[in-house]
Every structure is written in structure tokens, then in C-alpha cells.
Amino acid sequence: MHNTAAVAKMTKYEEQFADWFGAERAFAFWKGRVALYAILKAMGVGRGDEVIVPGYTCVMDVNPIKYLGAKPVYVDIEPNTFNIDPGLLEEKITSRTKVIIAQHTYGYVCDMDALMGIAERRNIPVLEDCCLAIGSKYRGRLAGTFGRAAYFSFQWNKPYTTGLGGMAILNDSQLADKMHTLVTGSARQPGLAEVLLLWAQLCVYRALVYPRTTALAQTLFRYLTKKAVVIGSSSSREFLPVMGDDFFKRMSAFQARSGMRQLAALGSSIEHRRAMASLYDDLLSEKGWRVRQYDRQLMEPVMVRYPVRVTEKKRALQEAANRGVEIGSWFESPLHPEETPLEPYDYKWGMCPQAEKASREVVNLPVHMRAGKNTCRRTVEFITSFVQAD
Ligand SMILES: Cc1ncc(COP(=O)(O)O)c(C=O)c1O
């Protein structure tokens, strides 16, 4: 994006996004992980620092920490909401802890009373990962407004998609100024060829991907990504903690345009997701499955997917693909996906037993706009033919 009109488009999207959250400022990027990198850098994270993350995340969330020479320190999750267990947080804090990343998993908000209490007492900034939780609330307040900063993703399977895309929001004017200096000084614009390819992919996605075709589309997409025919969310070199030359990129005008349209329609998407989650609760309960218990006065999640635990995850995923039932598999590993080599990311098996158990058991069900009541019923019929895990 080199012309003034295109920059104006992105700026408008940033302003609208910041307004939606009542944030100081927003900055738009090519992907969510780039937004995370920019925030960490603006916060001054560097060599020798430690950054706390849940041991149940996507490796793309950990790469920016490593790119900056810092060390990820993993805290296990509490098994009900899959979020950082605040009871285990304090023992992981050291004099080198620079940031705590509060990832709101599947749409469930972290225990912010406990987490912010610890962070404030120890004087450590909180960065909220809202990639899976746009619109979720805690004590009536939007996730993303508690910490010093937050970030969002608009990648294919996120609450709304612009193909790829990310946004950082900053709730602190000094940090916003630092971010401004950083992006104007060193962020690149995406190239025309990659933007056009992404646009074409988004058109194909909108025309062809529905719950019954998702598994097939994903298999084809992964194959084409490996052959470098399409732009995947992650390239093979992103499974090692070495930053590529073209990583630090802003958002293109077409992503911003698409994002603004979807931001305007976010209210109906939130309503749909809430209704779908509640229908899953009812249908699963009718089948005798336990559903997640949480304080509904305290937390109002907007789900990106609806997680359930099964004893035979691999078989469930295989059969779902054969039968055209849309079942998701993240997270497959403490550092999703399964292929991630854990050692370069300082993770050792056994570090986070609850996260490892969840990776073995959790599959997730669709709640997106293309999944309606019939999809919900069909999905529940399918998944309840398996055994629920404890
Ligand atoms: C919780 C979480 N945070 C961040 C990211 C990274 O977002 P993006 O793919 O837009 O870089 C992901 C994965 O895509 C994720 O699952």
C-alpha cells in the first residue's frame, strides 16, 4: 500500500476499531502475530527478558517472544476455561518477567480479577490475546480493555476474517507513541502480488467454504500452501523461532476495507455466536453430556469455537472429515499445531499437564455465521456418538 488513499483506509479502520473498544489507539498489521510482535517491542521486551504465556497456545503466538530474544515461560491452564490458572501464575514470576500474556481461549475470558490483581501487585504489564475473544466481556467490560494493550487476529478461522490480518489496541498513550514511532520507522507495506493473491483466496473462501466442505477445503489449502501456490497463515519457516525479513508488515487496504464491513456487522455475529453456544449447551445436556460451568454474571463469552472433550480425538476428527461434519482440532499441542518442535520454544513435556491433556482431548464445534441450527444439531448427533472425556 503506497498511496495516500490506501493509507487513509487503514487509518480509518484503526480509528473505528479503537473506538469500538474505547482504546487510546489501534494499529493494523498483516497478521495477528505481527501485532503481538509490535506490542512486545514497543513495551521494550528484549534479550534476557521473560514473557509469561499459557502452555496451551499457538506457536505463532510464541514466535514474536523468541524473535525478540526473550524467553517464553509457560503457565498451565485451568481445565474448565482453558485459560491461565492464576493459582499457578505467581510462582512463575521472576525479576526478569517483563509481560504477562492473558490469552482468552475459545472466547472464555481469563480470571481477570485474580490475574490483574497479581500483575498490579507485582507491577507487570498485562497484554491480552483477544484473537479468539472479540466481544467477550468480564464484569460487563470488553476483553481487551483490561491490560496495557491487546491484540486481535482476522485469520481464516477467527471471529471474523479478512483472510489474514491483525490489530493491536493500546490503552496507554505513552505506549501508543512508542508504537507509532516503531511502525512509522520500520514496518513495511505488503507487496502487490501477495495482496492480490490473498484477495483471490478470500473470494474463493467466501464462495466455497461451508460446514460440509470445510475439511476438504482445509486439506486442499494445506496442500497448496506446502506447494507455495497460496498464502497460508503460516509458512514452514515459522515453525522455528527465526524471524523472516518480510515479517514486520502493515495491513493492506483491501483487508482494512473488508475489516470495516465486518466490524460494522459485529453485533449480529456476536448475537449468533451466543445463540449457537447456548444451543450447544442445551443439545449436549439433552444427550447427557456435561457442559462447561462458569459464573454467567461474571463472564459473557463470545465463542470462536465451542470446545468439547472426547476420549478418542483422532478417530473423531477422521470420521468427521469422512462424513463432512465440521470439527476443529486446535489446540493439538501445548504449542499448536502438532508438528511444532517444542524444544526450540523452551517447552518440555510435563511442564503443563492440564494443557497437554486438553490437547489430547479437545475438539471444537462451529459457531460461525455459516453454521446454523441444523449444523449445530447434526454436529451434536455426530460428536455424542463418541465418549466424553472427563
Ligand atoms: C490464540 C492465538 N493467538 C494468536 C494467533 C496468531 O494470529 P495470526 O494467525 O493472525 O497471526 C493465533 C493463531 O492463529 C491464536 O490461536
Short mmCIF file of C-alpha atoms and ligand atoms in Angstrom, two decimals:
data_model
loop_
_atom_site.label_atom_id
_atom_site.label_comp_id
_atom_site.label_asym_id
_atom_site.label_seq_id
_atom_site.Cartn_x
_atom_site.Cartn_y
_atom_site.Cartn_z
CA MET A 1 0.00 0.00 0.00
CA HIS A 2 1.81 3.08 -1.16
CA ASN A 3 -0.81 5.64 -2.00
CA THR A 4 -2.44 8.09 0.34
CA ALA A 5 -5.97 6.77 -0.23
CA ALA A 6 -4.91 3.29 0.84
CA VAL A 7 -3.19 4.58 3.99
CA ALA A 8 -6.30 6.63 4.77
CA LYS A 9 -8.39 3.42 4.54
CA MET A 10 -6.19 1.63 7.04
CA THR A 11 -6.17 4.64 9.38
CA LYS A 12 -9.95 4.80 9.29
CA TYR A 13 -10.20 1.12 10.20
CA GLU A 14 -7.74 1.66 13.06
CA GLU A 15 -9.80 4.57 14.36
CA GLN A 16 -13.06 2.63 14.16
CA PHE A 17 -11.51 -0.36 15.89
CA ALA A 18 -10.03 1.78 18.67
CA ASP A 19 -13.42 3.49 19.12
CA TRP A 20 -15.22 0.16 19.38
CA PHE A 21 -13.05 -0.62 22.41
CA GLY A 22 -12.66 2.91 23.73
CA ALA A 23 -8.91 2.38 23.33
CA GLU A 24 -6.26 5.07 23.07
CA ARG A 25 -5.12 3.93 19.62
CA ALA A 26 -5.13 0.96 17.26
CA PHE A 27 -2.55 -0.19 14.70
CA ALA A 28 -3.35 -2.61 11.86
CA PHE A 29 -0.98 -5.33 10.65
CA TRP A 30 -0.68 -8.11 8.08
CA LYS A 31 -1.33 -10.77 10.77
CA GLY A 32 -2.18 -11.00 14.46
CA ARG A 33 1.29 -12.31 15.34
CA VAL A 34 2.80 -9.16 13.82
CA ALA A 35 0.58 -7.05 16.09
CA LEU A 36 1.86 -9.05 19.06
CA TYR A 37 5.47 -8.58 17.97
CA ALA A 38 4.95 -4.82 17.63
CA ILE A 39 3.39 -4.50 21.09
CA LEU A 40 6.14 -6.52 22.77
CA LYS A 41 8.79 -4.44 21.01
CA ALA A 42 7.08 -1.19 21.95
CA MET A 43 6.95 -2.46 25.55
CA GLY A 44 10.72 -2.84 25.41
CA VAL A 45 10.87 -6.65 25.58
CA GLY A 46 14.34 -7.86 24.62
CA ARG A 47 17.15 -10.32 25.24
CA GLY A 48 17.08 -11.97 28.65
CA ASP A 49 13.51 -10.93 29.47
CA GLU A 50 10.79 -13.42 30.31
CA VAL A 51 7.23 -13.34 28.98
CA ILE A 52 4.50 -15.41 30.61
CA VAL A 53 2.13 -17.31 28.30
CA PRO A 54 -0.36 -20.13 28.80
CA GLY A 55 1.02 -23.58 27.92
CA TYR A 56 -1.94 -24.03 25.60
CA THR A 57 -1.49 -21.71 22.66
CA CYS A 58 -0.48 -21.40 19.06
CA VAL A 59 3.25 -21.42 18.29
CA MET A 60 2.71 -18.29 16.20
CA ASP A 61 1.92 -16.57 19.49
CA VAL A 62 5.29 -17.60 20.92
CA ASN A 63 7.46 -16.77 17.90
CA PRO A 64 7.39 -12.97 18.48
CA ILE A 65 8.72 -13.53 22.02
CA LYS A 66 11.60 -15.58 20.66
CA TYR A 67 12.23 -13.18 17.77
CA LEU A 68 12.96 -10.52 20.38
CA GLY A 69 15.41 -12.76 22.22
CA ALA A 70 13.12 -13.18 25.23
CA LYS A 71 12.12 -16.44 26.92
CA PRO A 72 8.55 -17.76 27.00
CA VAL A 73 7.59 -19.03 30.45
CA TYR A 74 4.62 -21.37 30.36
CA VAL A 75 1.85 -21.45 32.96
CA ASP A 76 -0.57 -24.36 32.94
CA ILE A 77 -4.28 -23.80 32.28
CA GLU A 78 -7.26 -24.41 34.48
CA PRO A 79 -9.24 -27.16 32.77
CA ASN A 80 -12.67 -25.53 32.65
CA THR A 81 -11.94 -22.40 30.63
CA PHE A 82 -8.55 -23.42 29.19
CA ASN A 83 -7.08 -20.11 30.38
CA ILE A 84 -4.01 -19.43 32.55
CA ASP A 85 -4.53 -20.83 36.03
CA PRO A 86 -3.99 -17.78 38.29
CA GLY A 87 -3.14 -20.11 41.18
CA LEU A 88 0.00 -21.17 39.28
CA LEU A 89 0.96 -17.75 37.95
CA GLU A 90 2.77 -16.14 40.85
CA GLU A 91 5.37 -18.90 41.22
CA LYS A 92 6.44 -18.32 37.60
CA ILE A 93 7.12 -14.60 38.08
CA THR A 94 10.78 -13.64 38.45
CA SER A 95 12.72 -10.37 38.43
CA ARG A 96 13.06 -10.84 34.64
CA THR A 97 9.31 -11.11 33.95
CA LYS A 98 8.51 -8.30 31.56
CA VAL A 99 4.95 -9.06 30.40
CA ILE A 100 2.08 -11.42 31.18
CA ILE A 101 0.09 -12.53 28.12
CA ALA A 102 -3.53 -13.23 29.06
CA GLN A 103 -4.94 -15.35 26.24
CA HIS A 104 -8.73 -15.58 26.31
CA THR A 105 -9.15 -19.08 24.94
CA TYR A 106 -12.08 -20.08 22.69
CA GLY A 107 -13.85 -16.90 23.84
CA TYR A 108 -13.70 -17.54 27.61
CA VAL A 109 -12.17 -14.57 29.42
CA CYS A 110 -9.31 -15.21 31.86
CA ASP A 111 -9.99 -14.77 35.57
CA MET A 112 -9.19 -11.05 35.30
CA ASP A 113 -9.82 -10.26 38.98
CA ALA A 114 -7.09 -12.67 40.03
CA LEU A 115 -4.78 -12.06 37.10
CA MET A 116 -4.88 -8.24 37.20
CA GLY A 117 -4.55 -8.37 40.99
CA ILE A 118 -1.27 -10.32 40.74
CA ALA A 119 0.00 -8.22 37.82
CA GLU A 120 -0.70 -4.94 39.59
CA ARG A 121 0.84 -6.11 42.84
CA ARG A 122 4.00 -7.22 41.03
CA ASN A 123 3.94 -4.22 38.68
CA ILE A 124 3.99 -6.26 35.46
CA PRO A 125 2.01 -5.14 32.40
CA VAL A 126 -0.69 -7.42 31.00
CA LEU A 127 -1.09 -7.92 27.27
CA GLU A 128 -4.41 -9.50 26.32
CA ASP A 129 -4.55 -12.01 23.45
CA CYS A 130 -8.08 -11.45 22.18
CA CYS A 131 -7.60 -13.36 18.91
CA LEU A 132 -10.31 -15.82 19.96
CA ALA A 133 -12.47 -13.49 22.04
CA ILE A 134 -13.63 -10.37 20.25
CA GLY A 135 -16.74 -9.12 22.05
CA SER A 136 -16.34 -11.31 25.14
CA LYS A 137 -16.94 -9.50 28.43
CA TYR A 138 -15.88 -9.81 32.05
CA ARG A 139 -17.75 -7.87 34.75
CA GLY A 140 -19.54 -6.13 31.86
CA ARG A 141 -16.27 -4.88 30.39
CA LEU A 142 -14.87 -5.91 26.99
CA ALA A 143 -11.89 -8.25 26.89
CA GLY A 144 -9.04 -6.17 25.53
CA THR A 145 -9.70 -3.20 27.82
CA PHE A 146 -8.08 -4.58 30.98
CA GLY A 147 -4.41 -4.74 30.05
CA ARG A 148 -1.99 -2.10 28.76
CA ALA A 149 -2.54 -3.50 25.28
CA ALA A 150 -4.37 -6.23 23.42
CA TYR A 151 -4.24 -7.84 20.02
CA PHE A 152 -6.65 -9.48 17.58
CA SER A 153 -6.42 -11.77 14.58
CA PHE A 154 -8.58 -11.84 11.44
CA GLN A 155 -7.10 -15.04 10.03
CA TRP A 156 -9.37 -17.66 8.37
CA ASN A 157 -10.85 -19.30 11.41
CA LYS A 158 -11.11 -16.28 13.71
CA PRO A 159 -14.33 -14.49 14.82
CA TYR A 160 -14.25 -12.50 11.61
CA THR A 161 -11.85 -12.86 8.75
CA THR A 162 -10.08 -10.63 6.29
CA GLY A 163 -8.09 -13.66 5.05
CA LEU A 164 -5.18 -12.65 7.24
CA GLY A 165 -4.94 -9.58 9.43
CA GLY A 166 -4.17 -8.34 12.91
CA MET A 167 -4.85 -5.35 15.11
CA ALA A 168 -3.11 -4.02 18.20
CA ILE A 169 -5.01 -1.78 20.59
CA LEU A 170 -3.20 0.28 23.19
CA ASN A 171 -4.82 1.54 26.34
CA ASP A 172 -1.91 3.78 27.29
CA SER A 173 -0.84 6.96 25.47
CA GLN A 174 2.91 6.58 26.09
CA LEU A 175 2.88 3.08 24.68
CA ALA A 176 0.83 4.33 21.72
CA ASP A 177 3.51 6.94 20.97
CA LYS A 178 6.23 4.30 21.10
CA MET A 179 4.23 2.10 18.76
CA HIS A 180 3.73 4.98 16.35
CA THR A 181 7.49 5.58 16.21
CA LEU A 182 8.12 1.89 15.70
CA VAL A 183 5.67 1.32 12.86
CA THR A 184 6.50 4.51 11.01
CA GLY A 185 10.20 3.71 11.35
CA SER A 186 10.37 0.04 10.42
CA ALA A 187 7.08 -1.63 9.37
CA ARG A 188 6.86 -2.46 5.65
CA GLN A 189 3.83 -2.44 3.37
CA PRO A 190 2.75 -5.79 1.91
CA GLY A 191 3.62 -6.35 -1.76
CA LEU A 192 1.03 -6.10 -4.51
CA ALA A 193 1.36 -9.77 -5.58
CA GLU A 194 0.73 -11.15 -2.06
CA VAL A 195 -2.20 -8.78 -1.55
CA LEU A 196 -3.82 -9.83 -4.84
CA LEU A 197 -3.34 -13.50 -4.02
CA LEU A 198 -4.87 -13.03 -0.59
CA TRP A 199 -7.82 -11.18 -2.10
CA ALA A 200 -8.40 -14.03 -4.62
CA GLN A 201 -8.24 -16.60 -1.80
CA LEU A 202 -10.76 -14.67 0.26
CA CYS A 203 -13.17 -14.65 -2.71
CA VAL A 204 -12.79 -18.44 -3.11
CA TYR A 205 -13.25 -18.92 0.63
CA ARG A 206 -16.48 -16.90 0.66
CA ALA A 207 -17.86 -18.79 -2.33
CA LEU A 208 -16.93 -22.35 -1.39
CA VAL A 209 -16.27 -22.91 2.30
CA TYR A 210 -19.31 -24.10 4.24
CA PRO A 211 -19.52 -26.50 7.20
CA ARG A 212 -19.85 -29.57 4.93
CA THR A 213 -16.88 -28.58 2.76
CA THR A 214 -14.54 -27.29 5.47
CA ALA A 215 -12.50 -30.46 5.99
CA LEU A 216 -11.98 -30.91 2.25
CA ALA A 217 -11.09 -27.23 1.79
CA GLN A 218 -8.59 -27.38 4.67
CA THR A 219 -6.83 -30.45 3.22
CA LEU A 220 -6.59 -28.80 -0.19
CA PHE A 221 -5.48 -25.49 1.33
CA ARG A 222 -2.70 -27.13 3.37
CA TYR A 223 -1.50 -28.99 0.26
CA LEU A 224 -1.45 -25.80 -1.83
CA THR A 225 0.28 -23.88 0.97
CA LYS A 226 3.06 -26.52 1.09
CA LYS A 227 3.45 -26.16 -2.68
CA ALA A 228 3.59 -22.35 -2.14
CA VAL A 229 0.65 -21.86 -4.52
CA VAL A 230 -1.45 -19.99 -1.94
CA ILE A 231 -0.69 -17.77 1.05
CA GLY A 232 -1.09 -19.92 4.15
CA SER A 233 -1.49 -18.48 7.62
CA SER A 234 1.99 -19.80 8.41
CA SER A 235 4.97 -20.75 6.29
CA SER A 236 7.15 -23.76 7.14
CA ARG A 237 9.94 -21.46 8.39
CA GLU A 238 7.61 -20.14 11.09
CA PHE A 239 7.97 -23.44 12.91
CA LEU A 240 11.41 -22.31 14.02
CA PRO A 241 11.94 -19.18 16.09
CA VAL A 242 13.78 -17.20 13.43
CA MET A 243 12.15 -14.05 12.11
CA GLY A 244 11.84 -13.70 8.31
CA ASP A 245 12.86 -10.47 6.56
CA ASP A 246 9.34 -9.69 5.43
CA PHE A 247 7.62 -10.39 8.77
CA PHE A 248 7.01 -6.87 10.06
CA LYS A 249 4.24 -5.70 7.73
CA ARG A 250 1.24 -3.43 7.99
CA MET A 251 -2.25 -4.23 6.72
CA SER A 252 -3.29 -3.80 3.09
CA ALA A 253 -6.16 -1.52 2.05
CA PHE A 254 -8.35 -4.42 0.94
CA GLN A 255 -8.03 -6.13 4.34
CA ALA A 256 -8.93 -2.81 6.01
CA ARG A 257 -11.99 -2.37 3.77
CA SER A 258 -13.17 -5.91 4.45
CA GLY A 259 -12.45 -5.45 8.17
CA MET A 260 -14.54 -2.27 8.41
CA ARG A 261 -17.53 -4.02 6.85
CA GLN A 262 -17.26 -6.85 9.33
CA LEU A 263 -16.69 -4.59 12.30
CA ALA A 264 -19.95 -2.85 11.38
CA ALA A 265 -21.71 -6.25 11.42
CA LEU A 266 -20.03 -7.48 14.60
CA GLY A 267 -23.16 -7.08 16.70
CA SER A 268 -25.10 -9.69 14.71
CA SER A 269 -22.10 -12.05 14.65
CA ILE A 270 -21.87 -11.81 18.46
CA GLU A 271 -25.57 -12.49 18.82
CA HIS A 272 -25.33 -15.53 16.53
CA ARG A 273 -22.32 -16.95 18.38
CA ARG A 274 -24.03 -16.55 21.73
CA ALA A 275 -27.19 -18.24 20.45
CA MET A 276 -25.20 -21.12 18.96
CA ALA A 277 -23.19 -21.67 22.15
CA SER A 278 -26.39 -21.75 24.15
CA LEU A 279 -27.98 -24.23 21.70
CA TYR A 280 -24.91 -26.49 22.03
CA ASP A 281 -25.28 -26.29 25.83
CA ASP A 282 -28.92 -27.39 25.56
CA LEU A 283 -28.46 -30.14 22.96
CA LEU A 284 -25.40 -31.62 24.64
CA SER A 285 -27.15 -31.59 28.04
CA GLU A 286 -30.14 -33.39 26.48
CA LYS A 287 -27.70 -36.10 25.38
CA GLY A 288 -26.38 -36.38 28.94
CA TRP A 289 -23.08 -34.57 28.29
CA ARG A 290 -21.65 -32.26 30.94
CA VAL A 291 -21.38 -28.68 29.74
CA ARG A 292 -18.96 -26.04 30.94
CA GLN A 293 -19.90 -24.28 34.16
CA TYR A 294 -18.88 -20.70 34.75
CA ASP A 295 -20.31 -17.67 36.52
CA ARG A 296 -22.60 -16.12 33.90
CA GLN A 297 -22.88 -12.89 35.90
CA LEU A 298 -19.12 -12.51 35.81
CA MET A 299 -18.26 -13.69 32.30
CA GLU A 300 -20.11 -13.33 29.00
CA PRO A 301 -18.04 -15.23 26.45
CA VAL A 302 -18.42 -14.84 22.70
CA MET A 303 -17.13 -18.13 21.41
CA VAL A 304 -14.93 -18.54 18.35
CA ARG A 305 -15.50 -22.32 18.52
CA TYR A 306 -17.30 -24.48 21.10
CA PRO A 307 -14.84 -26.87 22.83
CA VAL A 308 -15.74 -30.38 23.97
CA ARG A 309 -13.56 -33.19 25.29
CA VAL A 310 -13.61 -36.67 23.76
CA THR A 311 -11.65 -39.80 24.64
CA GLU A 312 -10.78 -40.60 21.01
CA LYS A 313 -9.90 -37.29 19.41
CA LYS A 314 -8.03 -38.66 16.38
CA ARG A 315 -10.85 -41.04 15.43
CA ALA A 316 -13.46 -38.31 15.90
CA LEU A 317 -11.56 -35.97 13.58
CA GLN A 318 -11.05 -38.64 10.95
CA GLU A 319 -14.69 -39.70 10.92
CA ALA A 320 -15.88 -36.09 10.89
CA ALA A 321 -13.76 -35.43 7.79
CA ASN A 322 -15.14 -38.57 6.11
CA ARG A 323 -18.72 -37.57 6.84
CA GLY A 324 -18.45 -33.84 6.06
CA VAL A 325 -19.01 -32.73 9.66
CA GLU A 326 -17.03 -29.61 10.58
CA ILE A 327 -14.99 -30.37 13.69
CA GLY A 328 -11.89 -28.34 14.54
CA SER A 329 -8.78 -29.69 16.24
CA TRP A 330 -6.98 -26.76 17.79
CA PHE A 331 -5.13 -26.82 20.02
CA GLU A 332 -3.38 -30.07 19.11
CA SER A 333 -0.31 -29.47 21.24
CA PRO A 334 0.71 -27.07 24.04
CA LEU A 335 2.18 -25.11 21.10
CA HIS A 336 -0.28 -25.79 18.29
CA PRO A 337 -0.01 -27.39 15.77
CA GLU A 338 1.17 -30.94 16.40
CA GLU A 339 4.25 -30.56 14.14
CA THR A 340 5.76 -27.77 16.27
CA PRO A 341 9.15 -28.83 17.64
CA LEU A 342 8.84 -27.96 21.33
CA GLU A 343 12.49 -27.72 22.33
CA PRO A 344 13.40 -24.54 20.38
CA TYR A 345 10.48 -22.90 22.20
CA ASP A 346 11.69 -23.90 25.69
CA TYR A 347 8.73 -26.22 26.28
CA LYS A 348 9.34 -29.62 27.87
CA TRP A 349 6.72 -32.34 28.05
CA GLY A 350 5.21 -32.44 31.52
CA MET A 351 5.52 -28.68 32.10
CA CYS A 352 1.76 -28.09 31.76
CA PRO A 353 -0.13 -31.36 32.39
CA GLN A 354 -3.60 -29.84 32.06
CA ALA A 355 -2.71 -28.23 28.74
CA GLU A 356 -1.27 -31.49 27.45
CA LYS A 357 -4.42 -33.37 28.49
CA ALA A 358 -6.61 -30.75 26.79
CA SER A 359 -4.52 -31.05 23.59
CA ARG A 360 -5.20 -34.80 23.56
CA GLU A 361 -8.93 -34.46 24.22
CA VAL A 362 -10.43 -31.21 22.96
CA VAL A 363 -12.14 -30.85 19.62
CA ASN A 364 -14.18 -27.79 18.77
CA LEU A 365 -17.52 -27.26 17.12
CA PRO A 366 -18.52 -24.44 14.77
CA VAL A 367 -20.48 -21.37 15.91
CA HIS A 368 -19.67 -19.10 12.94
CA MET A 369 -22.23 -17.33 10.76
CA ARG A 370 -22.39 -20.18 8.22
CA ALA A 371 -23.25 -22.71 10.89
CA GLY A 372 -26.93 -22.54 11.78
CA LYS A 373 -29.23 -24.60 13.99
CA ASN A 374 -29.21 -27.60 11.65
CA THR A 375 -25.42 -27.70 11.59
CA CYS A 376 -25.47 -27.49 15.37
CA ARG A 377 -27.91 -30.43 15.66
CA ARG A 378 -26.01 -32.55 13.13
CA THR A 379 -22.70 -31.80 14.88
CA VAL A 380 -24.11 -32.76 18.28
CA GLU A 381 -25.57 -36.01 16.86
CA PHE A 382 -22.14 -36.81 15.49
CA ILE A 383 -19.97 -35.88 18.46
CA THR A 384 -22.18 -37.56 21.06
CA SER A 385 -21.64 -40.87 19.27
CA PHE A 386 -18.17 -40.65 20.89
CA VAL A 387 -17.35 -40.86 24.60
CA GLN A 388 -16.95 -37.60 26.51
CA ALA A 389 -13.65 -37.30 28.35
CA ASP A 390 -13.53 -36.08 31.97
C1 LIG B 1 -4.68 -17.63 20.47
C2 LIG B 1 -3.98 -17.17 19.22
N1 LIG B 1 -3.30 -16.02 19.25
C3 LIG B 1 -2.67 -15.57 18.15
C4 LIG B 1 -2.67 -16.26 16.96
C5 LIG B 1 -1.95 -15.68 15.77
O1 LIG B 1 -2.82 -14.98 14.90
P1 LIG B 1 -2.44 -14.78 13.37
O2 LIG B 1 -2.63 -16.09 12.68
O3 LIG B 1 -3.35 -13.72 12.83
O4 LIG B 1 -1.03 -14.33 13.33
C6 LIG B 1 -3.32 -17.49 16.90
C7 LIG B 1 -3.31 -18.34 15.71
O5 LIG B 1 -3.55 -18.09 14.60
C8 LIG B 1 -4.03 -17.93 18.05
O6 LIG B 1 -4.73 -19.08 18.05
#
